[in-house]
XYZ file of C-alpha atoms in Angstrom:
494
model
C -23.907 -1.268 -7.712
C -22.016 -2.662 -4.730
C -21.978 -1.590 -1.062
C -19.743 1.409 -1.764
C -22.731 3.205 -3.294
C -23.774 4.233 0.226
C -20.441 5.971 0.940
C -19.615 9.689 0.555
C -15.921 9.368 -0.368
C -15.392 10.199 -4.080
C -12.741 7.473 -4.218
C -15.063 4.800 -2.869
C -17.881 6.009 -5.114
C -15.566 5.594 -8.119
C -15.618 1.874 -7.352
C -19.339 1.594 -6.602
C -20.084 0.205 -10.082
C -17.253 -2.349 -10.132
C -18.337 -5.980 -10.431
C -16.113 -6.635 -7.407
C -18.191 -7.148 -4.262
C -16.465 -4.326 -2.397
C -17.158 -3.578 1.252
C -16.269 -0.367 3.066
C -14.058 -1.057 6.080
C -16.228 -2.154 8.995
C -17.688 -4.954 11.079
C -19.826 -6.439 8.320
C -16.840 -7.364 6.160
C -14.604 -8.423 9.054
C -17.241 -10.697 10.600
C -17.995 -12.317 7.227
C -14.291 -13.106 6.728
C -14.190 -14.948 10.058
C -17.503 -16.719 9.478
C -16.469 -17.981 6.008
C -12.748 -18.393 6.868
C -11.704 -16.361 3.818
C -8.661 -14.146 3.435
C -9.329 -10.407 3.249
C -8.117 -8.204 0.416
C -7.698 -4.603 1.542
C -7.204 -2.167 -1.345
C -6.236 1.381 -0.329
C -6.076 4.427 -2.593
C -7.374 7.944 -3.089
C -9.438 9.799 -5.669
C -6.556 11.677 -7.328
C -4.325 8.590 -7.669
C -3.433 7.910 -11.320
C -2.287 4.302 -10.863
C -5.376 3.571 -8.758
C -7.467 4.472 -11.801
C -5.264 2.378 -14.070
C -5.617 -0.732 -11.909
C -9.359 -0.194 -11.644
C -9.739 -0.076 -15.448
C -7.426 -3.035 -16.042
C -8.597 -5.329 -13.249
C -11.421 -4.244 -10.943
C -13.778 -3.422 -13.826
C -13.214 -6.825 -15.477
C -15.912 -9.385 -14.701
C -13.549 -12.397 -14.861
C -11.162 -10.834 -12.361
C -14.066 -9.803 -10.166
C -15.444 -13.348 -10.161
C -12.100 -14.622 -8.860
C -11.934 -11.949 -6.166
C -15.539 -12.476 -5.083
C -15.205 -16.261 -4.889
C -12.102 -16.393 -2.732
C -11.755 -13.091 -0.812
C -13.630 -10.585 1.287
C -12.810 -7.376 -0.583
C -12.487 -4.068 1.278
C -11.884 -0.620 -0.263
C -10.367 2.180 1.850
C -9.872 5.872 1.072
C -6.496 6.606 2.642
C -7.443 10.243 3.244
C -10.595 9.279 5.140
C -8.794 6.608 7.176
C -5.138 7.629 7.560
C -4.967 5.401 10.644
C -5.643 2.247 8.619
C -3.472 3.396 5.732
C -0.580 3.951 8.146
C -0.824 0.433 9.566
C -1.140 -1.282 6.194
C 1.600 0.816 4.586
C 3.941 -0.071 7.457
C 3.158 -3.731 6.836
C 3.816 -3.444 3.106
C 7.106 -1.620 3.617
C 8.197 -4.259 6.130
C 7.490 -6.954 3.518
C 8.813 -5.284 0.368
C 10.968 -2.335 1.421
C 8.810 0.076 -0.574
C 5.278 1.421 -0.690
C 2.801 3.529 -2.612
C -0.739 3.512 -3.914
C -2.783 1.632 -4.829
C -1.880 -0.427 -1.778
C -3.191 -4.006 -2.047
C -2.733 -6.076 1.089
C -3.903 -9.602 1.916
C -4.973 -10.359 5.494
C -5.873 -13.496 7.397
C -9.592 -13.817 8.264
C -8.884 -12.249 11.664
C -7.228 -9.238 10.048
C -3.455 -9.866 10.211
C -1.470 -8.946 7.056
C 0.655 -11.597 5.346
C 1.301 -10.472 1.741
C 0.865 -7.416 -0.448
C 2.048 -5.000 -3.104
C 1.111 -1.806 -4.910
C 0.100 -1.743 -8.566
C -0.298 -5.155 -10.215
C -0.581 -5.244 -14.048
C -3.237 -7.266 -15.920
C -0.472 -9.334 -17.551
C 3.095 -9.997 -16.441
C 5.117 -6.787 -16.759
C 7.729 -4.709 -14.910
C 9.022 -7.924 -13.364
C 5.696 -8.483 -11.575
C 3.105 -11.222 -11.673
C -0.244 -10.251 -13.118
C -3.058 -9.433 -10.726
C -4.873 -12.652 -11.631
C -1.737 -14.743 -11.031
C -1.223 -12.986 -7.708
C -4.765 -13.772 -6.599
C -4.359 -17.413 -7.591
C -1.042 -17.733 -5.760
C -2.480 -16.210 -2.592
C -5.476 -18.568 -2.723
C -3.145 -21.554 -3.209
C -0.904 -20.504 -0.330
C -3.867 -19.918 1.979
C -5.258 -23.383 1.234
C -2.109 -25.457 0.996
C 0.410 -23.642 3.231
C -1.834 -22.164 5.898
C 0.727 -22.566 8.661
C 3.297 -20.522 6.685
C 0.698 -17.815 6.059
C -0.157 -17.702 9.780
C 3.532 -17.540 10.686
C 4.150 -14.636 8.314
C 1.095 -12.874 9.730
C 2.343 -13.356 13.304
C 5.775 -11.917 12.443
C 4.296 -8.868 10.711
C 1.861 -8.225 13.543
C 4.705 -8.339 16.069
C 6.769 -5.980 13.898
C 3.895 -3.486 13.653
C 3.316 -3.582 17.403
C 6.953 -2.702 18.082
C 7.274 -0.157 15.262
C 4.198 1.797 16.387
C 4.940 1.783 20.115
C 4.613 5.079 21.974
C 5.882 6.345 25.312
C 9.596 7.100 24.815
C 10.503 9.734 27.390
C 12.448 12.824 26.351
C 12.493 14.416 29.795
C 10.046 16.611 31.668
C 9.168 20.126 30.427
C 11.924 22.515 31.404
C 14.466 19.705 31.655
C 17.421 20.392 29.299
C 17.148 16.761 28.151
C 13.782 17.640 26.573
C 15.270 20.365 24.354
C 16.854 20.084 20.946
C 20.545 20.884 21.246
C 22.645 23.027 18.913
C 24.608 19.908 17.947
C 21.375 18.250 16.859
C 20.401 21.330 14.847
C 23.795 21.268 13.145
C 23.365 17.556 12.370
C 19.949 18.206 10.814
C 21.390 21.029 8.702
C 24.326 19.007 7.400
C 22.127 15.978 6.691
C 19.672 18.094 4.698
C 22.422 19.778 2.704
C 24.042 16.424 1.866
C 20.768 15.476 0.163
C 20.343 18.848 -1.545
C 20.290 19.081 -5.342
C 22.141 22.396 -5.475
C 21.660 22.782 -9.236
C 18.017 21.888 -9.852
C 16.745 22.556 -6.331
C 15.041 20.284 -3.857
C 16.433 17.084 -2.415
C 17.406 13.682 -3.725
C 16.678 12.069 -7.060
C 13.459 11.684 -9.058
C 10.677 11.329 -8.322
C 11.150 14.608 -6.463
C 8.687 15.915 -3.915
C 8.724 19.610 -2.933
C 9.591 18.783 0.713
C 8.277 22.145 1.862
C 8.916 21.261 5.535
C 12.638 20.915 4.783
C 12.706 24.182 2.823
C 10.889 25.936 5.663
C 13.402 24.518 8.152
C 16.284 25.963 6.117
C 14.614 29.389 5.944
C 14.122 29.388 9.724
C 17.654 28.115 10.292
C 18.984 31.085 8.334
C 16.811 33.488 10.329
C 18.115 32.223 13.670
C 21.744 31.541 12.747
C 22.512 33.895 9.872
C 23.809 30.930 7.836
C 23.290 31.677 4.125
C 24.071 28.398 2.329
C 20.856 26.732 3.427
C 18.814 29.862 2.757
C 20.232 30.146 -0.742
C 19.308 26.530 -1.407
C 15.773 27.035 -0.097
C 15.227 30.146 -2.224
C 16.796 28.479 -5.271
C 14.509 25.477 -4.741
C 11.418 27.699 -4.519
C 12.425 29.434 -7.753
C 12.819 26.097 -9.532
C 9.444 24.914 -8.230
C 7.702 28.102 -9.340
C 9.401 28.052 -12.752
C 8.801 24.363 -13.424
C 5.935 22.404 -14.891
C 5.100 21.118 -11.392
C 3.640 24.600 -10.868
C 0.568 25.510 -12.935
C 1.843 28.508 -14.884
C -1.671 29.558 -15.921
C -3.927 28.878 -12.965
C -1.584 28.739 -9.991
C -1.192 25.778 -7.653
C 1.391 23.018 -7.422
C 1.182 19.341 -8.351
C 2.126 16.646 -5.866
C 5.569 15.738 -7.243
C 7.813 15.821 -10.287
C 8.848 12.748 -12.239
C 12.122 14.372 -13.356
C 14.995 16.216 -11.735
C 14.199 19.620 -13.274
C 10.568 19.801 -12.048
C 9.262 19.882 -15.634
C 6.952 16.855 -15.797
C 4.756 16.487 -12.723
C 2.454 13.754 -11.639
C -0.418 16.133 -12.296
C -2.615 15.511 -9.253
C -3.002 18.538 -6.969
C -3.605 18.224 -3.241
C -4.929 20.868 -0.848
C -2.272 20.212 1.792
C 0.637 20.549 -0.659
C -0.563 23.964 -1.728
C -1.225 25.106 1.839
C 2.308 24.100 2.842
C 3.758 25.806 -0.252
C 2.084 29.078 0.758
C 3.445 28.686 4.297
C 7.064 28.463 3.147
C 6.536 31.209 0.536
C 5.265 33.495 3.300
C 8.352 32.859 5.406
C 10.617 33.367 2.375
C 8.842 36.635 1.563
C 9.119 37.801 5.152
C 12.843 37.145 5.187
C 13.720 38.466 1.717
C 10.936 40.834 0.628
C 11.194 39.415 -2.917
C 8.060 40.344 -4.956
C 8.096 37.037 -6.846
C 7.151 35.195 -3.666
C 4.279 37.632 -3.071
C 3.016 36.937 -6.613
C 3.166 33.184 -6.080
C 1.265 33.444 -2.784
C -1.435 35.426 -4.580
C -1.739 32.899 -7.419
C -1.815 29.758 -5.241
C -4.439 31.163 -2.881
C -6.508 32.459 -5.812
C -6.434 28.956 -7.319
C -7.567 27.381 -4.046
C -10.469 29.811 -3.654
C -11.508 29.630 -7.302
C -11.435 25.866 -7.735
C -11.783 24.268 -4.296
C -13.839 26.524 -2.002
C -17.342 25.064 -1.614
C -20.711 26.561 -0.748
C -20.197 25.096 2.747
C -17.253 27.469 3.153
C -14.711 24.618 3.231
C -11.980 23.579 0.807
C -12.124 20.370 -1.236
C -9.277 17.886 -1.058
C -7.738 17.381 -4.489
C -7.787 17.427 -8.266
C -7.110 14.240 -10.208
C -4.066 13.776 -12.444
C -6.291 12.686 -15.354
C -8.996 14.306 -17.428
C -10.921 12.389 -20.073
C -8.866 9.371 -19.000
C -5.545 10.969 -20.034
C -2.937 12.114 -17.538
C -2.155 15.828 -17.849
C -4.526 16.466 -20.761
C -6.092 19.452 -19.026
C -2.752 21.266 -18.674
C -0.777 20.630 -21.877
C -0.670 22.530 -25.169
C 0.543 22.221 -28.726
C 2.437 25.141 -30.219
C -0.174 25.354 -32.989
C -2.952 25.884 -30.409
C -1.041 28.709 -28.756
C -0.158 30.384 -32.042
C -3.790 30.310 -33.145
C -4.976 31.786 -29.835
C -2.315 34.473 -29.427
C -1.565 35.453 -33.010
C 1.443 37.812 -33.352
C 2.317 37.402 -29.657
C 2.451 33.608 -29.956
C 6.174 33.316 -30.691
C 7.143 35.480 -27.723
C 4.820 33.589 -25.397
C 6.232 30.249 -26.573
C 9.748 31.499 -25.931
C 8.851 32.641 -22.432
C 7.157 29.333 -21.548
C 9.455 26.838 -23.275
C 6.931 25.759 -25.931
C 8.243 23.990 -29.059
C 6.718 22.445 -32.149
C 7.756 18.935 -31.096
C 6.775 19.377 -27.456
C 8.628 18.708 -24.222
C 6.460 15.878 -22.844
C 4.872 13.038 -24.815
C 4.534 15.130 -27.963
C 2.866 18.055 -26.243
C 3.999 20.999 -24.100
C 3.969 21.531 -20.364
C 4.261 25.268 -19.757
C 7.324 26.170 -17.724
C 9.806 29.023 -17.428
C 13.161 28.073 -18.926
C 16.279 28.983 -16.978
C 17.561 32.474 -17.642
C 16.653 36.046 -16.838
C 12.990 35.322 -16.109
C 12.758 37.743 -13.218
C 14.199 40.597 -15.285
C 11.779 40.719 -18.197
C 11.115 43.722 -20.377
C 7.771 45.465 -20.073
C 6.857 44.122 -23.525
C 7.553 40.543 -22.444
C 5.518 41.006 -19.269
C 2.582 42.308 -21.294
C 2.768 39.274 -23.611
C 2.978 36.949 -20.627
C 0.008 38.475 -18.784
C -2.242 38.633 -21.853
C -1.289 35.140 -23.002
C -1.899 33.605 -19.580
C -5.335 35.205 -19.393
C -6.359 33.978 -22.854
C -5.045 30.440 -22.361
C -6.593 30.153 -18.894
C -9.960 31.235 -20.284
C -9.623 28.709 -23.119
C -8.603 25.943 -20.719
C -11.743 26.658 -18.721
C -13.757 25.111 -21.573
C -11.842 21.825 -21.373
C -13.064 18.872 -19.321
C -11.482 19.477 -15.898
C -9.867 16.783 -13.757
C -12.055 14.926 -11.292
C -12.603 16.919 -8.113
C -12.278 15.075 -4.804
C -14.852 17.195 -3.014
C -14.682 15.712 0.479
C -13.458 18.188 3.078
C -10.815 17.122 5.604
C -10.287 18.984 8.866
C -6.488 18.653 8.937
C -5.991 19.902 5.368
C -8.518 22.719 5.776
C -6.742 23.829 8.942
C -3.447 23.976 7.045
C -5.036 26.161 4.373
C -6.601 28.414 7.011
C -3.187 28.987 8.514
C -1.834 29.747 5.037
C -4.373 32.556 4.573
C -3.555 33.976 7.999
C 0.165 33.916 7.250
C -0.443 35.521 3.856
C -2.209 38.408 5.573
C 0.553 38.722 8.175
C 3.282 39.022 5.560
C 1.452 41.045 2.876
C -1.145 43.073 4.763
C -3.787 42.173 2.166
C -7.077 42.426 4.052
C -8.804 39.913 1.744
C -6.635 37.110 3.140
C -7.679 37.859 6.733
C -11.346 38.054 5.715
C -11.110 34.634 4.052
C -9.321 33.140 7.068
C -12.017 34.373 9.473
C -14.917 33.117 7.334
C -13.208 29.819 6.693
C -12.557 29.272 10.402
C -16.234 29.925 11.119
C -17.143 27.236 8.592
C -14.658 24.758 10.076
C -15.904 25.258 13.625
C -19.472 24.895 12.381
C -19.120 21.779 10.226
C -16.375 19.796 11.989
C -17.680 20.150 15.545
C -19.792 17.418 17.077
C -20.583 18.199 20.699
C -17.308 18.569 22.569
C -15.261 16.713 19.948
C -14.304 17.058 16.304
C -14.816 14.977 13.163
C -12.312 14.247 10.407
C -14.372 14.273 7.166
C -17.285 16.482 6.102
C -19.102 15.632 2.879
C -22.653 16.126 1.616
C -23.817 17.433 4.979
C -22.412 14.444 6.903
C -19.586 14.482 9.437
C -17.756 11.159 9.527
C -14.977 9.542 11.588
C -13.563 10.958 14.814
C -10.803 13.513 14.306
C -7.197 12.328 14.431
C -4.250 13.846 16.264
C -3.161 15.970 13.287
C -6.722 17.313 12.899
C -6.520 18.704 16.411
C -2.902 19.865 16.081
C -3.383 21.744 12.819
C -6.662 23.296 13.967
C -5.014 24.534 17.165
C -2.135 25.920 15.088
C -4.584 27.706 12.773
C -6.550 29.153 15.726
C -3.374 30.529 17.314
C -2.299 32.072 14.009
C -5.752 33.605 13.474
C -5.717 35.086 16.973
C -2.370 36.694 16.180
C -3.708 38.530 13.110
C -7.082 39.498 14.596
C -6.312 39.998 18.314
C -9.587 38.137 18.931
C -9.000 36.048 22.060
C -12.071 33.921 21.290
C -9.788 31.836 19.085
C -7.562 31.125 22.088
């Protein structure tokens, strides 16, 4: 076992048995790099990251690769969700170098910590137009030894770029000054820019991979409320319908995956994150409040039930994420063959398969992702609804005996605060007392576990509070407290 064995992050613990001599980020690793004049390799990822697992299996678990890394680099592993501050800096550096980003993020630094080269996933052999990981390591070592001045120059340029790009202090005017307000012209510009990117047929924005972009959908719902403009509202509601009907949404258990690999939202990248589902509930609540459509109420119920069932811990806090993989296979937990469904449902199998787009040949890698094909889904007969409800219950119970995806069971203040607000909003729009009860209990747990004297911590895991809270931890907690005060009239939250 390496030094990561003493960490609490599930992502770092995944790498604790690697032959790579990993360090957690901290003084020990940074001082050793300076003392030995070795470049630093910073590798950033998160527990639910599919390609992080792939690169670990292909490279970090291989003794020959580890020998090369250990001989020439000081190797540091970072959980991006534990240290969003570091991830932000290193991702900015990577995007400045390559024009793109993602995870795993592998960045090479000078011994004093300045970035000079990096990339995301590197294959074990040349592929996708990329050097292998071993070749990359060898090239970096050669450059550091033979072209040190060029490496230092690149590092200086990137450091200067990061300093400028992350500067604060731009004045927008004093409070009450009209210059500090968003103008109607700016609102109109935002609206037209969003709608230019809108996929008006399949919902959402842009081209695959497609992320739900719940903030943009929420903006369009609010824009319609304040202006009466219907085009944006129609797109937001159409997008929500496509999300809820697609494979990105778990048709059996509730909850939404992080993004879709295709335009139609059929094939997700199967990882599920707490914050995505909290933000989905938030926009569903606003859509329900504006339209009164029962389908949004049903989706709110299912997403929140999933979060409580699968992620709520004995500490009273919510876990962070579910992995994309189970038993080493992406999506295995969620997919079905038609034969399996027919055997489980008997005479109702054909109707269920029709309702959920299941075929004998499959719709994804020879198997089936359950989804709701386009058509009159919201106007089903009573017989179809009975088949759907019974089939979902049976398949969900059967799926419960499968090996589930890895659970990232660390608890983050910012994401928990978002989910707390989601429960409060769900109560406000539905009147379901259970949502308010959960929000109150959950807030008690947050204020108990994330408080440390007069300040807050960012990560709670295994009874330990780690890392000072970040700006969004404070912002989202304040937002959740205000929302909870509104539904309870308890001024203690203020």
